[in-house]
Short mmCIF file of C-alpha atoms in Angstrom, two decimals:
data_model
loop_
_atom_site.label_atom_id
_atom_site.label_comp_id
_atom_site.label_asym_id
_atom_site.label_seq_id
_atom_site.Cartn_x
_atom_site.Cartn_y
_atom_site.Cartn_z
CA MET A 1 -144.54 10.56 -24.71
CA THR A 2 -142.52 7.39 -24.44
CA THR A 3 -140.36 6.08 -21.69
CA LYS A 4 -137.44 3.72 -21.76
CA SER A 5 -138.95 0.26 -21.54
CA ASP A 6 -136.68 -0.72 -18.64
CA ASP A 7 -138.27 2.04 -16.57
CA VAL A 8 -141.77 0.57 -16.84
CA LYS A 9 -142.56 -3.04 -16.00
CA LEU A 10 -145.95 -4.67 -15.62
CA ILE A 11 -146.40 -7.87 -13.65
CA GLY A 12 -149.42 -9.56 -15.19
CA ALA A 13 -150.98 -12.65 -16.72
CA TRP A 14 -152.56 -12.99 -20.15
CA ALA A 15 -156.04 -14.00 -18.89
CA SER A 16 -156.42 -11.41 -16.12
CA PRO A 17 -159.00 -8.70 -16.93
CA PHE A 18 -157.39 -6.40 -14.39
CA VAL A 19 -154.06 -6.69 -16.17
CA TRP A 20 -155.70 -5.87 -19.53
CA ARG A 21 -156.71 -2.50 -18.07
CA ALA A 22 -153.14 -1.57 -17.25
CA ARG A 23 -151.90 -2.78 -20.66
CA VAL A 24 -154.54 -0.83 -22.59
CA ALA A 25 -153.88 2.29 -20.49
CA LEU A 26 -150.14 2.07 -21.20
CA ASN A 27 -150.84 1.56 -24.93
CA PHE A 28 -153.27 4.50 -24.86
CA LYS A 29 -150.46 6.72 -23.60
CA SER A 30 -147.87 5.14 -25.93
CA VAL A 31 -145.75 4.09 -22.97
CA LYS A 32 -143.35 1.27 -23.75
CA PHE A 33 -143.17 -1.35 -21.03
CA GLU A 34 -141.74 -4.73 -20.21
CA SER A 35 -144.38 -7.39 -19.58
CA ILE A 36 -143.52 -9.84 -16.81
CA GLU A 37 -145.81 -12.85 -16.95
CA GLU A 38 -146.84 -14.26 -13.58
CA THR A 39 -147.50 -17.98 -14.14
CA MET A 40 -149.69 -20.37 -12.17
CA GLY A 41 -148.19 -22.00 -9.11
CA PRO A 42 -146.25 -20.24 -6.36
CA LYS A 43 -146.20 -16.45 -6.63
CA SER A 44 -142.97 -14.87 -7.81
CA GLN A 45 -140.62 -13.17 -5.39
CA LEU A 46 -141.04 -9.96 -7.40
CA LEU A 47 -144.83 -10.02 -6.95
CA LEU A 48 -144.60 -10.79 -3.22
CA GLU A 49 -142.17 -7.89 -2.74
CA SER A 50 -144.05 -5.47 -4.98
CA ASN A 51 -147.53 -6.03 -3.56
CA PRO A 52 -146.96 -7.47 -0.07
CA VAL A 53 -150.48 -6.59 1.15
CA TYR A 54 -152.62 -8.30 -1.54
CA LYS A 55 -149.96 -10.30 -3.45
CA LYS A 56 -152.08 -9.83 -6.59
CA ILE A 57 -151.53 -8.78 -10.19
CA PRO A 58 -151.39 -6.36 -11.88
CA VAL A 59 -148.47 -4.45 -10.43
CA LEU A 60 -146.96 -1.60 -12.40
CA ILE A 61 -143.32 -0.89 -11.52
CA HIS A 62 -142.23 2.56 -12.65
CA ALA A 63 -138.61 3.53 -12.04
CA GLY A 64 -138.46 0.83 -9.38
CA LYS A 65 -141.60 1.95 -7.53
CA PRO A 66 -144.56 -0.48 -7.45
CA ILE A 67 -148.22 0.49 -7.87
CA SER A 68 -151.07 -1.98 -7.30
CA GLU A 69 -154.82 -2.22 -8.07
CA SER A 70 -155.90 -1.77 -11.68
CA LEU A 71 -158.04 1.37 -11.21
CA ILE A 72 -155.26 3.03 -9.24
CA ILE A 73 -152.69 2.02 -11.87
CA MET A 74 -154.87 3.54 -14.62
CA GLN A 75 -155.15 6.83 -12.75
CA TYR A 76 -151.41 6.81 -12.07
CA ILE A 77 -150.69 6.32 -15.78
CA ASP A 78 -153.07 9.16 -16.65
CA GLU A 79 -151.47 11.51 -14.12
CA THR A 80 -147.87 10.58 -14.96
CA TRP A 81 -147.87 10.62 -18.77
CA THR A 82 -149.89 13.77 -19.25
CA SER A 83 -149.25 14.57 -22.90
CA GLY A 84 -151.88 13.57 -25.47
CA SER A 85 -155.45 12.65 -24.58
CA SER A 86 -156.50 11.96 -21.00
CA ILE A 87 -157.89 8.63 -19.89
CA LEU A 88 -160.26 10.19 -17.34
CA PRO A 89 -162.64 12.99 -18.35
CA SER A 90 -161.39 16.48 -17.51
CA ASP A 91 -164.58 17.77 -15.81
CA PRO A 92 -164.72 16.91 -12.08
CA TYR A 93 -168.36 15.79 -12.25
CA ASP A 94 -167.72 13.59 -15.29
CA ARG A 95 -164.72 12.14 -13.46
CA ALA A 96 -166.88 11.37 -10.42
CA ILE A 97 -169.45 9.62 -12.62
CA ALA A 98 -166.72 7.62 -14.36
CA ARG A 99 -165.25 6.61 -10.98
CA PHE A 100 -168.71 5.64 -9.74
CA TRP A 101 -169.40 3.24 -12.62
CA ALA A 102 -165.89 1.79 -12.48
CA TYR A 103 -166.59 1.09 -8.80
CA TYR A 104 -169.92 -0.50 -9.71
CA PHE A 105 -168.35 -2.73 -12.35
CA ASP A 106 -165.81 -4.06 -9.85
CA ASP A 107 -168.18 -4.20 -6.90
CA LYS A 108 -171.07 -5.94 -8.68
CA LEU A 109 -170.33 -7.24 -12.19
CA SER A 110 -166.89 -8.82 -11.71
CA PRO A 111 -167.80 -10.79 -8.55
CA THR A 112 -171.06 -11.99 -10.14
CA ILE A 113 -169.21 -13.24 -13.23
CA ARG A 114 -166.74 -15.09 -11.00
CA SER A 115 -169.55 -16.63 -8.93
CA ILE A 116 -171.47 -17.76 -12.04
CA SER A 117 -168.51 -19.78 -13.25
CA VAL A 118 -168.65 -22.11 -10.25
CA ALA A 119 -172.36 -21.90 -9.29
CA GLN A 120 -174.85 -24.68 -10.02
CA GLY A 121 -178.58 -24.97 -10.81
CA ASP A 122 -180.92 -22.34 -9.37
CA GLU A 123 -178.06 -20.37 -7.82
CA LYS A 124 -176.44 -20.06 -11.25
CA LYS A 125 -179.77 -18.99 -12.84
CA LYS A 126 -180.26 -16.34 -10.16
CA LEU A 127 -176.76 -14.96 -10.67
CA ILE A 128 -177.16 -14.85 -14.47
CA LYS A 129 -180.43 -12.94 -14.01
CA GLU A 130 -178.67 -10.48 -11.67
CA LEU A 131 -175.86 -10.04 -14.17
CA GLY A 132 -178.38 -9.35 -16.93
CA GLU A 133 -180.02 -6.66 -14.77
CA GLY A 134 -176.60 -5.13 -14.14
CA ILE A 135 -175.91 -5.05 -17.89
CA VAL A 136 -179.14 -3.14 -18.46
CA LEU A 137 -177.90 -0.53 -15.94
CA VAL A 138 -174.63 -0.35 -17.87
CA GLU A 139 -176.57 0.21 -21.11
CA ASP A 140 -178.39 3.14 -19.45
CA ALA A 141 -175.11 4.53 -18.16
CA LEU A 142 -173.49 4.23 -21.60
CA LYS A 143 -176.40 6.08 -23.21
CA LYS A 144 -176.14 8.96 -20.69
CA ILE A 145 -172.36 9.20 -20.45
CA SER A 146 -171.54 8.78 -24.16
CA LYS A 147 -174.25 11.27 -25.16
CA GLY A 148 -175.10 9.06 -28.13
CA LYS A 149 -171.49 8.54 -29.24
CA ASP A 150 -169.82 5.13 -29.58
CA TYR A 151 -167.84 5.07 -26.35
CA PHE A 152 -168.22 5.98 -22.69
CA GLY A 153 -165.42 8.44 -23.51
CA GLY A 154 -167.49 9.91 -26.39
CA ASP A 155 -165.77 9.80 -29.77
CA GLN A 156 -162.75 8.09 -28.32
CA ILE A 157 -162.19 5.50 -25.63
CA GLY A 158 -161.55 6.54 -22.03
CA TYR A 159 -161.47 5.30 -18.43
CA LEU A 160 -164.84 3.52 -18.39
CA ASP A 161 -164.27 1.93 -21.78
CA ILE A 162 -161.02 0.42 -20.56
CA VAL A 163 -162.58 -0.71 -17.27
CA PHE A 164 -165.72 -2.23 -18.82
CA GLY A 165 -163.59 -3.49 -21.71
CA SER A 166 -161.93 -5.91 -19.34
CA ILE A 167 -165.26 -7.29 -18.15
CA PHE A 168 -166.86 -7.60 -21.58
CA PRO A 169 -164.79 -10.59 -22.85
CA TRP A 170 -165.73 -12.54 -19.71
CA LEU A 171 -169.40 -11.61 -20.24
CA ARG A 172 -169.08 -13.24 -23.63
CA VAL A 173 -167.63 -16.33 -21.95
CA VAL A 174 -170.61 -16.46 -19.57
CA GLU A 175 -172.93 -16.23 -22.58
CA THR A 176 -171.22 -19.07 -24.44
CA LEU A 177 -170.80 -21.45 -21.52
CA ASN A 178 -174.38 -20.95 -20.29
CA GLU A 179 -176.08 -20.57 -23.68
CA VAL A 180 -177.65 -17.24 -22.74
CA LYS A 181 -177.65 -13.81 -24.37
CA LEU A 182 -176.92 -10.86 -22.06
CA VAL A 183 -175.96 -8.26 -24.66
CA ASP A 184 -178.38 -8.06 -27.59
CA GLU A 185 -179.98 -5.61 -30.04
CA ALA A 186 -183.36 -5.65 -28.29
CA THR A 187 -182.30 -4.64 -24.76
CA THR A 188 -178.74 -3.30 -25.06
CA PRO A 189 -178.19 -1.89 -28.58
CA GLY A 190 -175.60 0.59 -27.33
CA LEU A 191 -173.47 -2.18 -25.84
CA VAL A 192 -173.83 -4.28 -29.01
CA ASN A 193 -172.33 -1.39 -30.98
CA TRP A 194 -169.73 -0.78 -28.28
CA GLY A 195 -168.82 -4.48 -28.23
CA GLU A 196 -168.21 -4.49 -31.97
CA LYS A 197 -165.93 -1.47 -31.88
CA TYR A 198 -163.96 -1.51 -28.61
CA PRO A 199 -162.09 -4.83 -29.01
CA LYS A 200 -160.90 -3.75 -32.49
CA HIS A 201 -159.53 -0.40 -31.26
CA ASP A 202 -155.86 0.15 -32.07
CA VAL A 203 -154.65 0.29 -28.47
CA VAL A 204 -156.85 -2.65 -27.40
CA LYS A 205 -156.73 -5.28 -30.12
CA ASP A 206 -153.41 -6.87 -29.17
CA VAL A 207 -154.32 -6.98 -25.47
CA LEU A 208 -157.61 -8.88 -25.36
CA PRO A 209 -157.22 -12.64 -25.92
CA GLU A 210 -159.39 -14.48 -28.44
CA HIS A 211 -162.78 -15.71 -27.26
CA GLU A 212 -161.90 -19.38 -27.84
CA LYS A 213 -158.76 -19.07 -25.76
CA LEU A 214 -160.75 -17.58 -22.85
CA ILE A 215 -163.38 -20.32 -23.13
CA GLU A 216 -160.64 -22.94 -22.88
CA TYR A 217 -159.11 -21.16 -19.88
CA ALA A 218 -162.50 -20.80 -18.16
CA LYS A 219 -163.21 -24.52 -18.59
CA PHE A 220 -159.82 -25.33 -17.12
CA VAL A 221 -160.39 -23.09 -14.07
CA ILE A 222 -163.94 -24.38 -13.52
CA ALA A 223 -162.68 -27.98 -13.64
CA ARG A 224 -159.92 -27.19 -11.20
CA VAL A 225 -162.35 -25.57 -8.76
CA ALA A 226 -164.75 -28.50 -9.09
CA ALA A 227 -161.90 -30.92 -8.35
CA SER A 228 -161.07 -29.21 -5.10
CA THR A 229 -163.61 -27.44 -2.90
CA ALA A 230 -160.64 -26.13 -0.93
CA SER A 231 -159.30 -23.99 -3.76
CA THR A 232 -160.78 -20.60 -4.62
CA PRO A 233 -162.14 -19.53 -8.03
CA ASN A 234 -159.27 -17.77 -9.82
CA MET B 1 -163.35 29.49 -1.64
CA THR B 2 -166.93 29.27 -0.45
CA THR B 3 -170.12 28.42 -2.24
CA LYS B 4 -173.67 29.41 -1.52
CA SER B 5 -174.95 26.83 0.94
CA ASP B 6 -178.03 26.09 -1.17
CA ASP B 7 -175.73 24.90 -3.95
CA VAL B 8 -174.20 22.15 -1.82
CA LYS B 9 -176.24 19.58 0.05
CA LEU B 10 -175.07 16.44 1.78
CA ILE B 11 -177.42 13.55 2.48
CA GLY B 12 -175.99 11.81 5.52
CA ALA B 13 -176.48 10.44 9.01
CA TRP B 14 -174.62 11.40 12.16
CA ALA B 15 -173.23 7.91 12.88
CA SER B 16 -172.06 7.02 9.37
CA PRO B 17 -168.26 6.98 9.02
CA PHE B 18 -168.59 7.42 5.26
CA VAL B 19 -170.59 10.61 5.79
CA TRP B 20 -167.94 11.96 8.18
CA ARG B 21 -165.44 11.81 5.30
CA ALA B 22 -167.56 14.05 3.10
CA ARG B 23 -168.22 16.47 5.97
CA VAL B 24 -164.56 16.78 6.91
CA ALA B 25 -163.56 17.20 3.24
CA LEU B 26 -166.12 20.01 2.82
CA ASN B 27 -164.88 21.66 6.04
CA PHE B 28 -161.27 21.27 4.87
CA LYS B 29 -162.15 23.25 1.75
CA SER B 30 -164.32 25.75 3.69
CA VAL B 31 -167.34 24.85 1.58
CA LYS B 32 -170.63 25.74 3.20
CA PHE B 33 -173.27 23.04 2.83
CA GLU B 34 -176.72 22.04 3.93
CA SER B 35 -176.82 18.80 5.91
CA ILE B 36 -179.81 16.58 5.15
CA GLU B 37 -180.17 13.89 7.81
CA GLU B 38 -181.34 10.51 6.55
CA THR B 39 -183.15 8.86 9.45
CA MET B 40 -183.76 5.18 10.18
CA GLY B 41 -186.76 3.58 8.53
CA PRO B 42 -187.77 3.86 4.88
CA LYS B 43 -185.24 5.66 2.69
CA SER B 44 -186.10 9.19 1.61
CA GLN B 45 -187.30 9.94 -1.89
CA LEU B 46 -184.32 12.27 -2.30
CA LEU B 47 -181.86 9.48 -1.48
CA LEU B 48 -183.59 6.98 -3.79
CA GLU B 49 -183.53 9.49 -6.64
CA SER B 50 -179.98 10.68 -5.98
CA ASN B 51 -178.34 7.27 -5.65
CA PRO B 52 -180.68 4.84 -7.46
CA VAL B 53 -178.00 2.15 -7.87
CA TYR B 54 -176.88 1.71 -4.25
CA LYS B 55 -179.47 3.79 -2.36
CA LYS B 56 -176.78 4.58 0.22
CA ILE B 57 -175.45 7.63 2.02
CA PRO B 58 -173.46 9.81 1.71
CA VAL B 59 -174.67 11.61 -1.40
CA LEU B 60 -173.28 15.04 -2.19
CA ILE B 61 -175.58 17.17 -4.31
CA HIS B 62 -173.77 20.05 -5.96
CA ALA B 63 -175.82 22.46 -8.06
CA GLY B 64 -178.48 19.76 -8.36
CA LYS B 65 -176.09 17.00 -9.49
CA PRO B 66 -175.65 14.00 -7.17
CA ILE B 67 -172.32 12.26 -6.42
CA SER B 68 -172.13 9.00 -4.46
CA GLU B 69 -169.46 6.93 -2.66
CA SER B 70 -167.37 8.65 -0.02
CA LEU B 71 -163.95 8.28 -1.69
CA ILE B 72 -165.36 9.58 -4.97
CA ILE B 73 -167.05 12.48 -3.18
CA MET B 74 -163.76 13.41 -1.50
CA GLN B 75 -161.93 13.44 -4.84
CA TYR B 76 -164.75 15.47 -6.40
CA ILE B 77 -164.50 18.04 -3.61
CA ASP B 78 -160.72 18.24 -4.06
CA GLU B 79 -161.02 18.69 -7.83
CA THR B 80 -163.92 21.18 -7.67
CA TRP B 81 -162.79 23.58 -4.95
CA THR B 82 -159.17 23.88 -5.98
CA SER B 83 -158.05 26.91 -4.03
CA GLY B 84 -156.14 26.38 -0.78
CA SER B 85 -154.50 23.10 0.18
CA SER B 86 -155.25 19.88 -1.68
CA ILE B 87 -156.79 16.87 0.00
CA LEU B 88 -154.85 14.38 -2.13
CA PRO B 89 -151.06 14.62 -2.46
CA SER B 90 -149.87 16.39 -5.63
CA ASP B 91 -147.29 13.80 -6.73
CA PRO B 92 -148.83 11.00 -8.86
CA TYR B 93 -146.99 8.24 -6.99
CA ASP B 94 -147.99 9.63 -3.59
CA ARG B 95 -151.58 9.84 -4.88
CA ALA B 96 -151.44 6.19 -5.97
CA ILE B 97 -150.17 5.14 -2.55
CA ALA B 98 -152.89 7.19 -0.82
CA ARG B 99 -155.56 5.62 -3.06
CA PHE B 100 -154.15 2.15 -2.36
CA TRP B 101 -154.39 2.50 1.42
CA ALA B 102 -157.84 4.10 1.21
CA TYR B 103 -158.88 1.04 -0.80
CA TYR B 104 -157.33 -1.25 1.80
CA PHE B 105 -159.14 0.51 4.66
CA ASP B 106 -162.51 0.04 2.95
CA ASP B 107 -161.79 -3.41 1.58
CA LYS B 108 -160.39 -4.93 4.79
CA LEU B 109 -160.76 -2.80 7.94
CA SER B 110 -164.34 -1.52 7.58
CA PRO B 111 -165.91 -4.93 6.77
CA THR B 112 -163.96 -6.57 9.62
CA ILE B 113 -165.19 -3.96 12.11
CA ARG B 114 -168.78 -4.51 10.93
CA SER B 115 -168.41 -8.30 11.20
CA ILE B 116 -166.94 -8.10 14.71
CA SER B 117 -169.98 -6.26 15.99
CA VAL B 118 -172.27 -9.22 15.29
CA ALA B 119 -169.82 -12.15 15.54
CA GLN B 120 -169.67 -14.50 18.51
CA GLY B 121 -167.08 -16.61 20.35
CA ASP B 122 -164.12 -17.91 18.35
CA GLU B 123 -165.26 -16.16 15.17
CA LYS B 124 -165.18 -12.83 17.01
CA LYS B 125 -161.73 -13.57 18.45
CA LYS B 126 -160.41 -14.45 15.00
CA LEU B 127 -161.79 -11.23 13.50
CA ILE B 128 -160.35 -9.08 16.30
CA LYS B 129 -156.95 -10.71 15.72
CA GLU B 130 -157.24 -9.97 11.98
CA LEU B 131 -158.18 -6.37 12.71
CA GLY B 132 -155.17 -6.02 15.00
CA GLU B 133 -152.90 -7.32 12.24
CA GLY B 134 -154.46 -4.81 9.84
CA ILE B 135 -153.80 -1.98 12.30
CA VAL B 136 -150.13 -2.93 12.45
CA LEU B 137 -150.02 -2.60 8.65
CA VAL B 138 -151.62 0.83 8.98
CA GLU B 139 -148.97 1.82 11.56
CA ASP B 140 -146.24 0.82 9.05
CA ALA B 141 -148.00 2.76 6.29
CA LEU B 142 -148.33 5.85 8.51
CA LYS B 143 -144.62 5.72 9.35
CA LYS B 144 -143.63 5.53 5.67
CA ILE B 145 -146.17 7.96 4.24
CA SER B 146 -145.96 10.64 6.95
CA LYS B 147 -142.12 10.52 6.91
CA GLY B 148 -142.14 10.90 10.67
CA LYS B 149 -144.68 13.75 10.75
CA ASP B 150 -147.98 13.62 12.67
CA TYR B 151 -150.33 12.87 9.79
CA PHE B 152 -150.52 10.73 6.68
CA GLY B 153 -150.61 14.10 4.93
CA GLY B 154 -147.39 15.18 6.68
CA ASP B 155 -147.66 18.37 8.71
CA GLN B 156 -151.34 18.74 7.85
CA ILE B 157 -154.19 16.31 7.38
CA GLY B 158 -155.01 14.93 3.92
CA TYR B 159 -156.89 12.20 2.06
CA LEU B 160 -155.73 9.21 4.12
CA ASP B 161 -156.19 11.03 7.41
CA ILE B 162 -159.81 11.77 6.54
CA VAL B 163 -160.42 8.21 5.30
CA PHE B 164 -158.78 6.50 8.28
CA GLY B 165 -160.27 9.16 10.54
CA SER B 166 -163.69 7.73 9.86
CA ILE B 167 -162.60 4.22 10.83
CA PHE B 168 -160.72 5.19 13.97
CA PRO B 169 -163.74 6.09 16.16
CA TRP B 170 -165.29 2.68 15.35
CA LEU B 171 -161.97 1.00 16.22
CA ARG B 172 -162.29 2.63 19.62
CA VAL B 173 -165.82 1.23 19.90
CA VAL B 174 -164.52 -2.28 19.12
CA GLU B 175 -161.88 -1.83 21.83
CA THR B 176 -164.40 -0.73 24.45
CA LEU B 177 -167.10 -3.29 23.69
CA ASN B 178 -164.64 -6.18 23.53
CA GLU B 179 -162.23 -5.02 26.23
CA VAL B 180 -159.22 -5.24 23.93
CA LYS B 181 -156.48 -2.78 22.97
CA LEU B 182 -155.72 -2.50 19.26
CA VAL B 183 -153.94 0.86 19.25
CA ASP B 184 -151.27 1.18 21.96
CA GLU B 185 -147.85 2.69 22.65
CA ALA B 186 -146.02 -0.63 22.37
CA THR B 187 -147.09 -1.72 18.89
CA THR B 188 -148.61 1.39 17.24
CA PRO B 189 -147.05 4.54 18.75
CA GLY B 190 -147.60 6.51 15.54
CA LEU B 191 -151.33 5.79 15.59
CA VAL B 192 -151.55 6.66 19.30
CA ASN B 193 -150.11 10.09 18.48
CA TRP B 194 -152.30 10.38 15.39
CA GLY B 195 -155.39 9.37 17.40
CA GLU B 196 -154.73 12.10 19.94
CA LYS B 197 -154.36 14.84 17.32
CA TYR B 198 -156.70 14.06 14.43
CA PRO B 199 -160.07 14.15 16.25
CA LYS B 200 -159.18 17.56 17.74
CA HIS B 201 -158.28 19.10 14.38
CA ASP B 202 -160.25 22.25 13.55
CA VAL B 203 -162.05 20.83 10.51
CA VAL B 204 -162.76 17.50 12.22
CA LYS B 205 -163.79 18.18 15.80
CA ASP B 206 -167.42 19.07 15.14
CA VAL B 207 -167.92 16.12 12.78
CA LEU B 208 -166.90 13.09 14.85
CA PRO B 209 -169.48 12.11 17.49
CA GLU B 210 -168.46 11.47 21.09
CA HIS B 211 -167.26 7.99 21.98
CA GLU B 212 -170.12 7.37 24.44
CA LYS B 213 -172.70 8.26 21.80
CA LEU B 214 -171.16 5.78 19.35
CA ILE B 215 -171.06 3.06 22.03
CA GLU B 216 -174.76 3.60 22.68
CA TYR B 217 -175.52 3.49 18.95
CA ALA B 218 -173.41 0.34 18.45
CA LYS B 219 -175.25 -1.43 21.28
CA PHE B 220 -178.57 -0.46 19.73
CA VAL B 221 -177.56 -1.79 16.29
CA ILE B 222 -176.10 -5.01 17.72
CA ALA B 223 -179.31 -5.63 19.68
CA ARG B 224 -181.41 -4.99 16.59
CA VAL B 225 -179.35 -7.44 14.53
CA ALA B 226 -179.50 -10.05 17.27
CA ALA B 227 -183.29 -9.67 17.41
CA SER B 228 -183.65 -10.41 13.72
CA THR B 229 -181.36 -12.74 11.81
CA ALA B 230 -183.05 -11.49 8.65
CA SER B 231 -181.76 -7.94 8.98
CA THR B 232 -178.23 -6.98 7.96
CA PRO B 233 -175.66 -5.23 10.17
CA ASN B 234 -176.04 -1.51 9.44
#
């Protein structure tokens, strides 16, 4: 099902993992949309009006009505464009498990990745160790949820793939900038396989930026944070 | 629709607002369940096995399968026992708005209430002011979402009523212990009305503990935290 592109707008930014989720979900459902890029500097009037509580991207605007928070946007897309495959599993228990791990990713992995980028010395080492332990939990979850298939969604991508798929490129950035390996054949073979396939998926490949471009962006953000202790990371 | 009580178990504790949500949601759907009280001290083997990632209550165990996180449990209950009224609104946009405010309650209000209980002096004053500003946002949300009816759910309680309904009794505790008024006729008339009706609702009234009992519990916890800077609040 497609919708007139002027009915669906997404306020986002190319480097935001939370925006990638909304973009992939819209692609998954073949929904045409207008991308409105929020640039650095003062927030746009449209963003301030559309998400007055958090003033954060992404915001999906459908027929003039704004929806915020990436996980909520993904569920909205799934519940609004109902033809074709579903993003969330259909079984209530599978849905609960998917929601649980999505919560875990955002509650534990994303904040740790952000903290690593600006941490120093022993604190940084401790956080990288914690992140590695989290990734091992994700490997276990993938094994159980995918039932031996390629994706969390089984044979095709689904909710958890899209959610973890926005964290994975930043994991790779952590690996490169800190010369560590968090996803490897020995400890996380399922995620190695997943990481080779997911970014090349048809509905994903034009959304995720290249690794080198993210590295450059990460270095820029880290330098900016270092230059001013008053500013916040991201 | 009812289920054999041995099929549905809830690991909880009487003073936990997150557990109240699961209990009210089960009552709302007339699901019989066995309540398993997690006491202070070492965590039970059942809890550790049922929620190995967070080791936190509530955990709903349905036909032997555990589900964690109160908002996820509530959605599971709504999607599993589908006869009768729904807990979440049926319209996708209304659902997104309900999920957004539930997220806001847990992201902003709950942590602020916890912090107030152990904060001192100016820090405490600042947090109480923040909480008051949050409550004014909730009043605005109630006005818009309820469309002038008593509840977030309209004429009957729903998702946001149950979620906010677990925060409200602790708001009252903050008011009593700090001799402030956060919910009053002048600034939050909708919430005053809501606060008179919700706790007396048929599916709620046996779940929420009495105010005096919560005050006593809060004093106990605050004293315990004060006695040991190493322990965490709650």
